[in-house]
GROMACS .gro file of C-alpha atoms in nm:
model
  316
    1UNK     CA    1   0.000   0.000   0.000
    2UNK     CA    2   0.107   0.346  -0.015
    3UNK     CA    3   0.176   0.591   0.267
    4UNK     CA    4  -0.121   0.635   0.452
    5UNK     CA    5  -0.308   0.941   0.435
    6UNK     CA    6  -0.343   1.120   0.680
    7UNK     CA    7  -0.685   1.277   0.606
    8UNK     CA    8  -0.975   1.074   0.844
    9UNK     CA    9  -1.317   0.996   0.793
   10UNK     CA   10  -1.542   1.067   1.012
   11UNK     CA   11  -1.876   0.854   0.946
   12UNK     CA   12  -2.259   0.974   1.178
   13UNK     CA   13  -2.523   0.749   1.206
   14UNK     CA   14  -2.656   0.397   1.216
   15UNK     CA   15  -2.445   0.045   1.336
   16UNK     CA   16  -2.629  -0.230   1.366
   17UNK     CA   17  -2.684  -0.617   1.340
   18UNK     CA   18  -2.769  -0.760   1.007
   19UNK     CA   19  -2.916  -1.109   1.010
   20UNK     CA   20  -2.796  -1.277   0.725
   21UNK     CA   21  -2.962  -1.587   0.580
   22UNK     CA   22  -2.734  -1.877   0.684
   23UNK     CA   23  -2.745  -2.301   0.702
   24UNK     CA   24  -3.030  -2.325   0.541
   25UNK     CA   25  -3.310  -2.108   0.768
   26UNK     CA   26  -3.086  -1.981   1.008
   27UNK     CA   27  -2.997  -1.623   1.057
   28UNK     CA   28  -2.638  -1.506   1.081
   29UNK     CA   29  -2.564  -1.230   1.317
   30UNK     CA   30  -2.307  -0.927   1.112
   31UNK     CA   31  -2.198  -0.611   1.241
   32UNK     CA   32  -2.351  -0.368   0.978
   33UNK     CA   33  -2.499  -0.020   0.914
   34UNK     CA   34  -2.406   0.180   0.633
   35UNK     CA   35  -2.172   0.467   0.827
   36UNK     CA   36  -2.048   0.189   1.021
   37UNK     CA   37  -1.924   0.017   0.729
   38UNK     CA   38  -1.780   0.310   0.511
   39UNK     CA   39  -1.538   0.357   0.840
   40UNK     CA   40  -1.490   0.019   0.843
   41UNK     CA   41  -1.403   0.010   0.466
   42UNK     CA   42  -1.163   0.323   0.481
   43UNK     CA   43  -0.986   0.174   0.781
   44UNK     CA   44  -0.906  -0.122   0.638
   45UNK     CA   45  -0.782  -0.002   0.348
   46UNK     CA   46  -0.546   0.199   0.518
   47UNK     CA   47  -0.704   0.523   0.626
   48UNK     CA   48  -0.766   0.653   1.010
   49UNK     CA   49  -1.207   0.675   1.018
   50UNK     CA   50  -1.382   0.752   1.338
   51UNK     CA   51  -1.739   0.695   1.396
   52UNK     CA   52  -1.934   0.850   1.581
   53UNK     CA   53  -2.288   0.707   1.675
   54UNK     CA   54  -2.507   0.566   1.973
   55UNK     CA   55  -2.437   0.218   2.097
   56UNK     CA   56  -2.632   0.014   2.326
   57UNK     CA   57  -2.484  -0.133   2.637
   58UNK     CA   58  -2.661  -0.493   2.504
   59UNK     CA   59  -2.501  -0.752   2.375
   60UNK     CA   60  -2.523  -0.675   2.022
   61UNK     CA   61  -2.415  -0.308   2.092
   62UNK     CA   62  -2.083  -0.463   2.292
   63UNK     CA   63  -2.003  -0.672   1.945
   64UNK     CA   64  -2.088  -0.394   1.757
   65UNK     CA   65  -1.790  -0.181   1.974
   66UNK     CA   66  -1.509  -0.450   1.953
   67UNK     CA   67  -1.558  -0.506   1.571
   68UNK     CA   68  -1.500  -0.141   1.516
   69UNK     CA   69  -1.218  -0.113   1.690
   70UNK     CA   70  -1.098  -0.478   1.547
   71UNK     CA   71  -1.038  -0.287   1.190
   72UNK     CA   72  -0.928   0.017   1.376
   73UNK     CA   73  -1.234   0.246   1.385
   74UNK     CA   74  -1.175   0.528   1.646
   75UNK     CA   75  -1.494   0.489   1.851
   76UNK     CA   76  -1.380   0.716   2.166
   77UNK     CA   77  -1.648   0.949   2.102
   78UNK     CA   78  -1.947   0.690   2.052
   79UNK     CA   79  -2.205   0.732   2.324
   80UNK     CA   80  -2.324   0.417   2.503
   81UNK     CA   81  -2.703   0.479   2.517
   82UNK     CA   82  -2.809   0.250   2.824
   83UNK     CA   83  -3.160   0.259   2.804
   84UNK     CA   84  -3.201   0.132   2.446
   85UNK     CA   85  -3.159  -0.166   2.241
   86UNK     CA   86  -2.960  -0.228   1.923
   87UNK     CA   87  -3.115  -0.197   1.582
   88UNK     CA   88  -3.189  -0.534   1.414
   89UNK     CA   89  -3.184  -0.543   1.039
   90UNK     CA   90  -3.330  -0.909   0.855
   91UNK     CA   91  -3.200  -0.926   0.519
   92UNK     CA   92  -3.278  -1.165   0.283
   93UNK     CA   93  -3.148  -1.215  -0.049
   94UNK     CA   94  -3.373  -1.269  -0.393
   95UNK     CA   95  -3.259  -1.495  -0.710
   96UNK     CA   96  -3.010  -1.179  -0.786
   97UNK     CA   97  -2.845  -1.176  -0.461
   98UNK     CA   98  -2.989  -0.832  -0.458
   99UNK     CA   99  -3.076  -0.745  -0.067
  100UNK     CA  100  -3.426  -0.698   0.071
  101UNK     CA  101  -3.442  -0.532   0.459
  102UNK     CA  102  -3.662  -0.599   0.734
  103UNK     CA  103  -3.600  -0.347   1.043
  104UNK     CA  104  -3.619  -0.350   1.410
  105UNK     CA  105  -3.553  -0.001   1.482
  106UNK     CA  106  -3.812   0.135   1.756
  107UNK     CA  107  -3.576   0.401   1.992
  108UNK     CA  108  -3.275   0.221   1.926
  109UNK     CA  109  -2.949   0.351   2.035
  110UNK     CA  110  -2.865   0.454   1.674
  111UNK     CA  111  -3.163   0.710   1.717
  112UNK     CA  112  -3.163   0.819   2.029
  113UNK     CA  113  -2.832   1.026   2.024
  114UNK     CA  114  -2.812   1.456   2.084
  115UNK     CA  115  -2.570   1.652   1.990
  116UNK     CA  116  -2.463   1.727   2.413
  117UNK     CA  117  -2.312   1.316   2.346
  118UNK     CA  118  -2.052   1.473   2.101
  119UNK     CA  119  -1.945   1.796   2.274
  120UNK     CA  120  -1.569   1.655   2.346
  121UNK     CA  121  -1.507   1.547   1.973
  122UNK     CA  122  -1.278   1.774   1.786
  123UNK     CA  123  -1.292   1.769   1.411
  124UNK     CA  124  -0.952   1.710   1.216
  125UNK     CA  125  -0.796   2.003   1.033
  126UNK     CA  126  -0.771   1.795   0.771
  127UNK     CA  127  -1.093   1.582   0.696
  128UNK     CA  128  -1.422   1.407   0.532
  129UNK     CA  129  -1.721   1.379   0.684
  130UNK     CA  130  -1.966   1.140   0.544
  131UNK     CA  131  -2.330   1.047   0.668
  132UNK     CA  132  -2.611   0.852   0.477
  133UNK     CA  133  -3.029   0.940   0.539
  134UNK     CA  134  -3.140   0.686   0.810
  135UNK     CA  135  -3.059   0.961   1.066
  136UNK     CA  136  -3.302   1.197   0.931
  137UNK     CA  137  -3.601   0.932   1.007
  138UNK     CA  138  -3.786   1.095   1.230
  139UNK     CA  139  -3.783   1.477   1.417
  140UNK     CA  140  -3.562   1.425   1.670
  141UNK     CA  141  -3.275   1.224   1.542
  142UNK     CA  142  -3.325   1.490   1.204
  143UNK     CA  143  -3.207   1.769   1.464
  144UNK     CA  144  -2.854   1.568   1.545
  145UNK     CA  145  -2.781   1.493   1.190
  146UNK     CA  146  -2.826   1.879   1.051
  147UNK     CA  147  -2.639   2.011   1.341
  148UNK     CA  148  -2.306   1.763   1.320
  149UNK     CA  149  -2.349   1.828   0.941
  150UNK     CA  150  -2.364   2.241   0.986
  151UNK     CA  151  -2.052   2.236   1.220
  152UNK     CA  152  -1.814   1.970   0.984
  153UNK     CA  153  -1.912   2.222   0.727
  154UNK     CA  154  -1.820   2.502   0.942
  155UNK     CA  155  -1.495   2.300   0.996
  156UNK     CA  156  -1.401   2.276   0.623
  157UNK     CA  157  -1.431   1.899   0.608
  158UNK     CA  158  -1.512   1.760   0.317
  159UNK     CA  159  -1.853   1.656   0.311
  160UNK     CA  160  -1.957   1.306   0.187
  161UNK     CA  161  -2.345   1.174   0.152
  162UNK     CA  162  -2.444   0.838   0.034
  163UNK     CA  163  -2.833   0.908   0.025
  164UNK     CA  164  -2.862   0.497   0.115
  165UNK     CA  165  -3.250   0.527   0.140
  166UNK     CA  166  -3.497   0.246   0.321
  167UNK     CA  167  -3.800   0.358   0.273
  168UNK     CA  168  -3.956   0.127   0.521
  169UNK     CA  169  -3.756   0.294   0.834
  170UNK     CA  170  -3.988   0.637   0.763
  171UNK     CA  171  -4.247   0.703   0.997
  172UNK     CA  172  -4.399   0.952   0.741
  173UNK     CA  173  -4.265   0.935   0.366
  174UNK     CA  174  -4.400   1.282   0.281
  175UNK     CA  175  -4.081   1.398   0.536
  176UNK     CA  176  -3.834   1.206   0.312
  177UNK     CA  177  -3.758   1.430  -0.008
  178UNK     CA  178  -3.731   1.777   0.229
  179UNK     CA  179  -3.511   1.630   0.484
  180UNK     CA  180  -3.318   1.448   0.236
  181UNK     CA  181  -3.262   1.765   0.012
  182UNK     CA  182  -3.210   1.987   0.309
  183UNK     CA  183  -2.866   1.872   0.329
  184UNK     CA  184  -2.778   1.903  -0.067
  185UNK     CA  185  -2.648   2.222  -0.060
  186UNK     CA  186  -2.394   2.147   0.243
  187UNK     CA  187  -2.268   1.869   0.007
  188UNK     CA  188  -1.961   1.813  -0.199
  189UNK     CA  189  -1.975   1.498  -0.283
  190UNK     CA  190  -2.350   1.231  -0.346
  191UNK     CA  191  -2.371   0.877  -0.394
  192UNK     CA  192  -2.710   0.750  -0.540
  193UNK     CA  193  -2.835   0.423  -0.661
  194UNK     CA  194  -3.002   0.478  -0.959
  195UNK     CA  195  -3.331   0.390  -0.784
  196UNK     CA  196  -3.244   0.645  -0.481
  197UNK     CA  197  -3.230   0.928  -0.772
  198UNK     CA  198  -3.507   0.858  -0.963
  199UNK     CA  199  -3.731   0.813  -0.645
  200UNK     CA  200  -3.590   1.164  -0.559
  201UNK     CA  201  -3.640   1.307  -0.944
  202UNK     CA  202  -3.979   1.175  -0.948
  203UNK     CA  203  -4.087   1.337  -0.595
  204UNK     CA  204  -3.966   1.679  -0.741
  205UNK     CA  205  -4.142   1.627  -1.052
  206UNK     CA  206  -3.820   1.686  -1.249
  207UNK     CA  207  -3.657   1.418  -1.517
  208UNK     CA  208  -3.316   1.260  -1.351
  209UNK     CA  209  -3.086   1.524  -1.567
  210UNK     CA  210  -3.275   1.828  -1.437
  211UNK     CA  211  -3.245   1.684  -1.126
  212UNK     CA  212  -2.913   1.614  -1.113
  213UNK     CA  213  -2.854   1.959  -1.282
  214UNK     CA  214  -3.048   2.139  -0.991
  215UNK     CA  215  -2.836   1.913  -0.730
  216UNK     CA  216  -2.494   2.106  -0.924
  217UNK     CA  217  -2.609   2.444  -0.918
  218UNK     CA  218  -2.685   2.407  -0.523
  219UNK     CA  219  -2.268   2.339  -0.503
  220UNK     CA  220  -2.259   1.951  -0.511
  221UNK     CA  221  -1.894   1.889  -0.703
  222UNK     CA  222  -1.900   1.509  -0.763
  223UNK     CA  223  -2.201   1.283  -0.788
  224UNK     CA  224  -2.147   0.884  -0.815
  225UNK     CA  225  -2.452   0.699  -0.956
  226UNK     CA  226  -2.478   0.287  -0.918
  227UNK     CA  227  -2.690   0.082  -1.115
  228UNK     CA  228  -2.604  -0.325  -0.985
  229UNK     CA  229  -2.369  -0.450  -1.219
  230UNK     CA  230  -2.396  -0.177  -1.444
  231UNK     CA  231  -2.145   0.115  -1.520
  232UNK     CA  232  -2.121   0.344  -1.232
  233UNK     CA  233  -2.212   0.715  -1.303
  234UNK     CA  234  -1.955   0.976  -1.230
  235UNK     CA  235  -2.063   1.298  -1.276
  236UNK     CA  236  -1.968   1.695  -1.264
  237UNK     CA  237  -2.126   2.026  -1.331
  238UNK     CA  238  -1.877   2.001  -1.592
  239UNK     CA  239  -1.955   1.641  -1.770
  240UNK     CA  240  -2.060   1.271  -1.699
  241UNK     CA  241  -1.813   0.955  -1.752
  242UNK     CA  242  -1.920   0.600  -1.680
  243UNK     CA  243  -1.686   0.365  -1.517
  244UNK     CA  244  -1.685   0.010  -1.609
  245UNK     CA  245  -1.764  -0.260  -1.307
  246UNK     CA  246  -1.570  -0.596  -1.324
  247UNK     CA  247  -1.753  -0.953  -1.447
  248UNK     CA  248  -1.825  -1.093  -1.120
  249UNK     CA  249  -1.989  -1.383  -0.929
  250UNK     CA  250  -2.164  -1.225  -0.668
  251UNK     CA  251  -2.232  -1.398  -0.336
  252UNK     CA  252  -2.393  -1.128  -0.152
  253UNK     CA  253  -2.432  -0.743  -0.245
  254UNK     CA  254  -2.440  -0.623   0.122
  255UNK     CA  255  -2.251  -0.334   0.193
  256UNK     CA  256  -2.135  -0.305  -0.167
  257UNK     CA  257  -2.232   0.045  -0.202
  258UNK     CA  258  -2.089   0.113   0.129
  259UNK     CA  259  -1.721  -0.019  -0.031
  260UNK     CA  260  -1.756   0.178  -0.319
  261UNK     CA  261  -1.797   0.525  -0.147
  262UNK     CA  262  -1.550   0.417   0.149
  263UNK     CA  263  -1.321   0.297  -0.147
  264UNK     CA  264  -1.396   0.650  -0.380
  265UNK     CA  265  -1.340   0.852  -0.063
  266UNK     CA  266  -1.000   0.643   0.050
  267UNK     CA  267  -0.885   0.732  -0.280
  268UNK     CA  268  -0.924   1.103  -0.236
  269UNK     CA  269  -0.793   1.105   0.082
  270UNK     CA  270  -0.448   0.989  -0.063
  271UNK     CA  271  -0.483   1.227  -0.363
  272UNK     CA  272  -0.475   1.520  -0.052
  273UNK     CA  273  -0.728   1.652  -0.270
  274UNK     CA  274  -0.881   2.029  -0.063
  275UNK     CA  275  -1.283   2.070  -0.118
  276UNK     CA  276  -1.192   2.354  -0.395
  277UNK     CA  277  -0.980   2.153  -0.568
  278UNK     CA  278  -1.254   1.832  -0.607
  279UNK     CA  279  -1.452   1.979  -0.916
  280UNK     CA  280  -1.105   2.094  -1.095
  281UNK     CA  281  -0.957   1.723  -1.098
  282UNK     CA  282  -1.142   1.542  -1.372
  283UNK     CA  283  -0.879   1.264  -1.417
  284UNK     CA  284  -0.796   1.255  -1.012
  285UNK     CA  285  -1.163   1.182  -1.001
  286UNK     CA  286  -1.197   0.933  -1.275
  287UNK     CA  287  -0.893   0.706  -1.093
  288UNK     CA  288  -1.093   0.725  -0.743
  289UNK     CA  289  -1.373   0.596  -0.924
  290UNK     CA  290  -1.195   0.294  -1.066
  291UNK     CA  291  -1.105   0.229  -0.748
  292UNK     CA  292  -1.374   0.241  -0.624
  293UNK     CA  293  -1.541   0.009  -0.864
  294UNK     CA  294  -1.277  -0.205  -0.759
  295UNK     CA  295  -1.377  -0.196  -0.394
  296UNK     CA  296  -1.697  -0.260  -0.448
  297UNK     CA  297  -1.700  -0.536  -0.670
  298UNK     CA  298  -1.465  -0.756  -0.434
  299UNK     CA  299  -1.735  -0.702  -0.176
  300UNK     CA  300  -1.982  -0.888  -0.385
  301UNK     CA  301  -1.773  -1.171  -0.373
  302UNK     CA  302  -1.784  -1.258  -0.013
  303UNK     CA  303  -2.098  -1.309   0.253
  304UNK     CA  304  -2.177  -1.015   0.469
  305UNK     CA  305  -2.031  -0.668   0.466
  306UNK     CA  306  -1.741  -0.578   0.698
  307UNK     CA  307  -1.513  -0.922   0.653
  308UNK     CA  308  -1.590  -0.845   0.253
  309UNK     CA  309  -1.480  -0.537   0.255
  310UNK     CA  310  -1.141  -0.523   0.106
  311UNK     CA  311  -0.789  -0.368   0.242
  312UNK     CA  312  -0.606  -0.214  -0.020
  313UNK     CA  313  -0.381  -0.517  -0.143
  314UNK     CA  314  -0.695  -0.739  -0.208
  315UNK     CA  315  -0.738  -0.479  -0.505
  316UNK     CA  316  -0.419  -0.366  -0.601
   0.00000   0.00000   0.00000
């Protein structure tokens, strides 16, 4: 690998246990959550990520702490919520290997965080901040996420959003497409599926170029678009190029998405690339991408998320 950078991640929100299908009907317990695993994923290829989010005190929650810190996740500043359980999320896979999600997620510790929990953190001078939209499910948990987000902007992190939607972990769906967009224009970089942005184009009425187009003029400097096993999107205010994903066999696509953005941003991290220089390094961009691609597509190979995701020699 090369020299490590020296630029961390820091990934807010959700860590929790996926139940994998296993032996038939059983159900394998995995550390997952897609914050969790983007540190996971940029720690193991080499980069220093911290997380910060609310554990439980349960079992699961105590798992959930020691696998972090087994792939070197800083978790000093998560706050053990004592009163609340871990989220559960069921996941079973169709004839694609594509994922469907079943959630137990009422006042979890994920959700039950306030901003007074991270009042001894202390952002990096030099840093990304990156955040997905399961912590803006519901009013309170909303008020967290748009108040860490304000002050890493006011930091001059680098901010990072993979959009990541479950629609079924809404109270109220009419909430989704404000909250979501709310925190657009305090966004340099956006990773969609291309079934997150048309859900999103179609809400605003607009076609998935105008959309896109309005996301640009709000400030957003790189957008990433996956589609399966499809090209991956990569696109500017400036122009759009589509990066080739490898012939695969996939086992499992959990947490695939969660490599590719962990893998994109890893990549940019060791570029040292500054939040005004992202939109003026086309070909910078274009090689964090591959990489990216990379990243992802080894996950796909292997069951569950964390042990799939890949350190930096598995795809180099």
């Amino acid at each position: 690998m090369t020299e490590q950078t020296t630029m961390q991640l820091t990934c807010f929100g959700e860590a929790l246990i996926d139940l994998l299908p296993h032996d038939g009907e059983a159900l394998l317990p995995i550390v997952g959550g897609a914050p969790a695993n983007a540190a996971v994923g940029f720690a193991k290829l080499g980069g220093h990520s911290a997380f910060l989010g609310g554990l439980s005190n349960d079992a699961f929650g105590q798992i959930i702490a020691k696998t972090l810190q087994h792939y070197g996740v800083d978790t000093a500043h998560c706050p053990v919520i004592k009163a609340a359980n871990t989220a559960l999320a069921v996941v079973q896979l169709d004839e694609h290997k594509e994922r469907q999600f079943s959630f137990y997620r009422q006042q979890t510790a994920d959700i039950s965080v306030s901003m007074d929990d991270f009042n001894e953190f202390t952002w990096p001078q030099a840093g990304i901040y990156h955040f997905c939209s399961n912590t803006l499910t519901d009013s309170s948990i909303t008020a967290t996420h748009m108040a860490l987000l304000e002050q890493a902007k006011a930091h001059g992190q680098i901010i990072s959003f993979d959009v990541n939607l479950r629609l079924n972990l809404w109270h109220d769906l009419a909430d989704l497409p404000a909250r979501v967009e709310a925190c657009f224009s305090l966004c340099d970089i956006l990773k969609f599926s291309l079934e997150e942005l048309e859900y999103l184009s179609q809400a605003a009425s607009l076609s998935t170029e105008r959309y896109i187009q309005r996301l640009c003029a709000q400030g957003v400097q790189v957008i990433l678009v996956s589609d399966g096993k499809n090209p991956v999107q990569l696109i500017t205010p400036q122009q759009t190029r589509s990066i080739a994903t490898p012939s695969i066999n996939a086992v499992d696509t959990t947490g695939a998405g969660d490599s590719l953005i962990s893998g994109f941003l890893f990549a940019l991290a060791q570029q040292q690339l500054e939040q005004s220089q992202l939109n003026a390094n086309l070909e910078k961009l274009i090689d964090a991408a591959e990489f990216a691609v990379k990243c992802g597509a080894y996950t796909c190979t292997k069951l569950g998320a964390m042990p799939a995701l890949p350190t930096y020699d598995e795809v180099n």
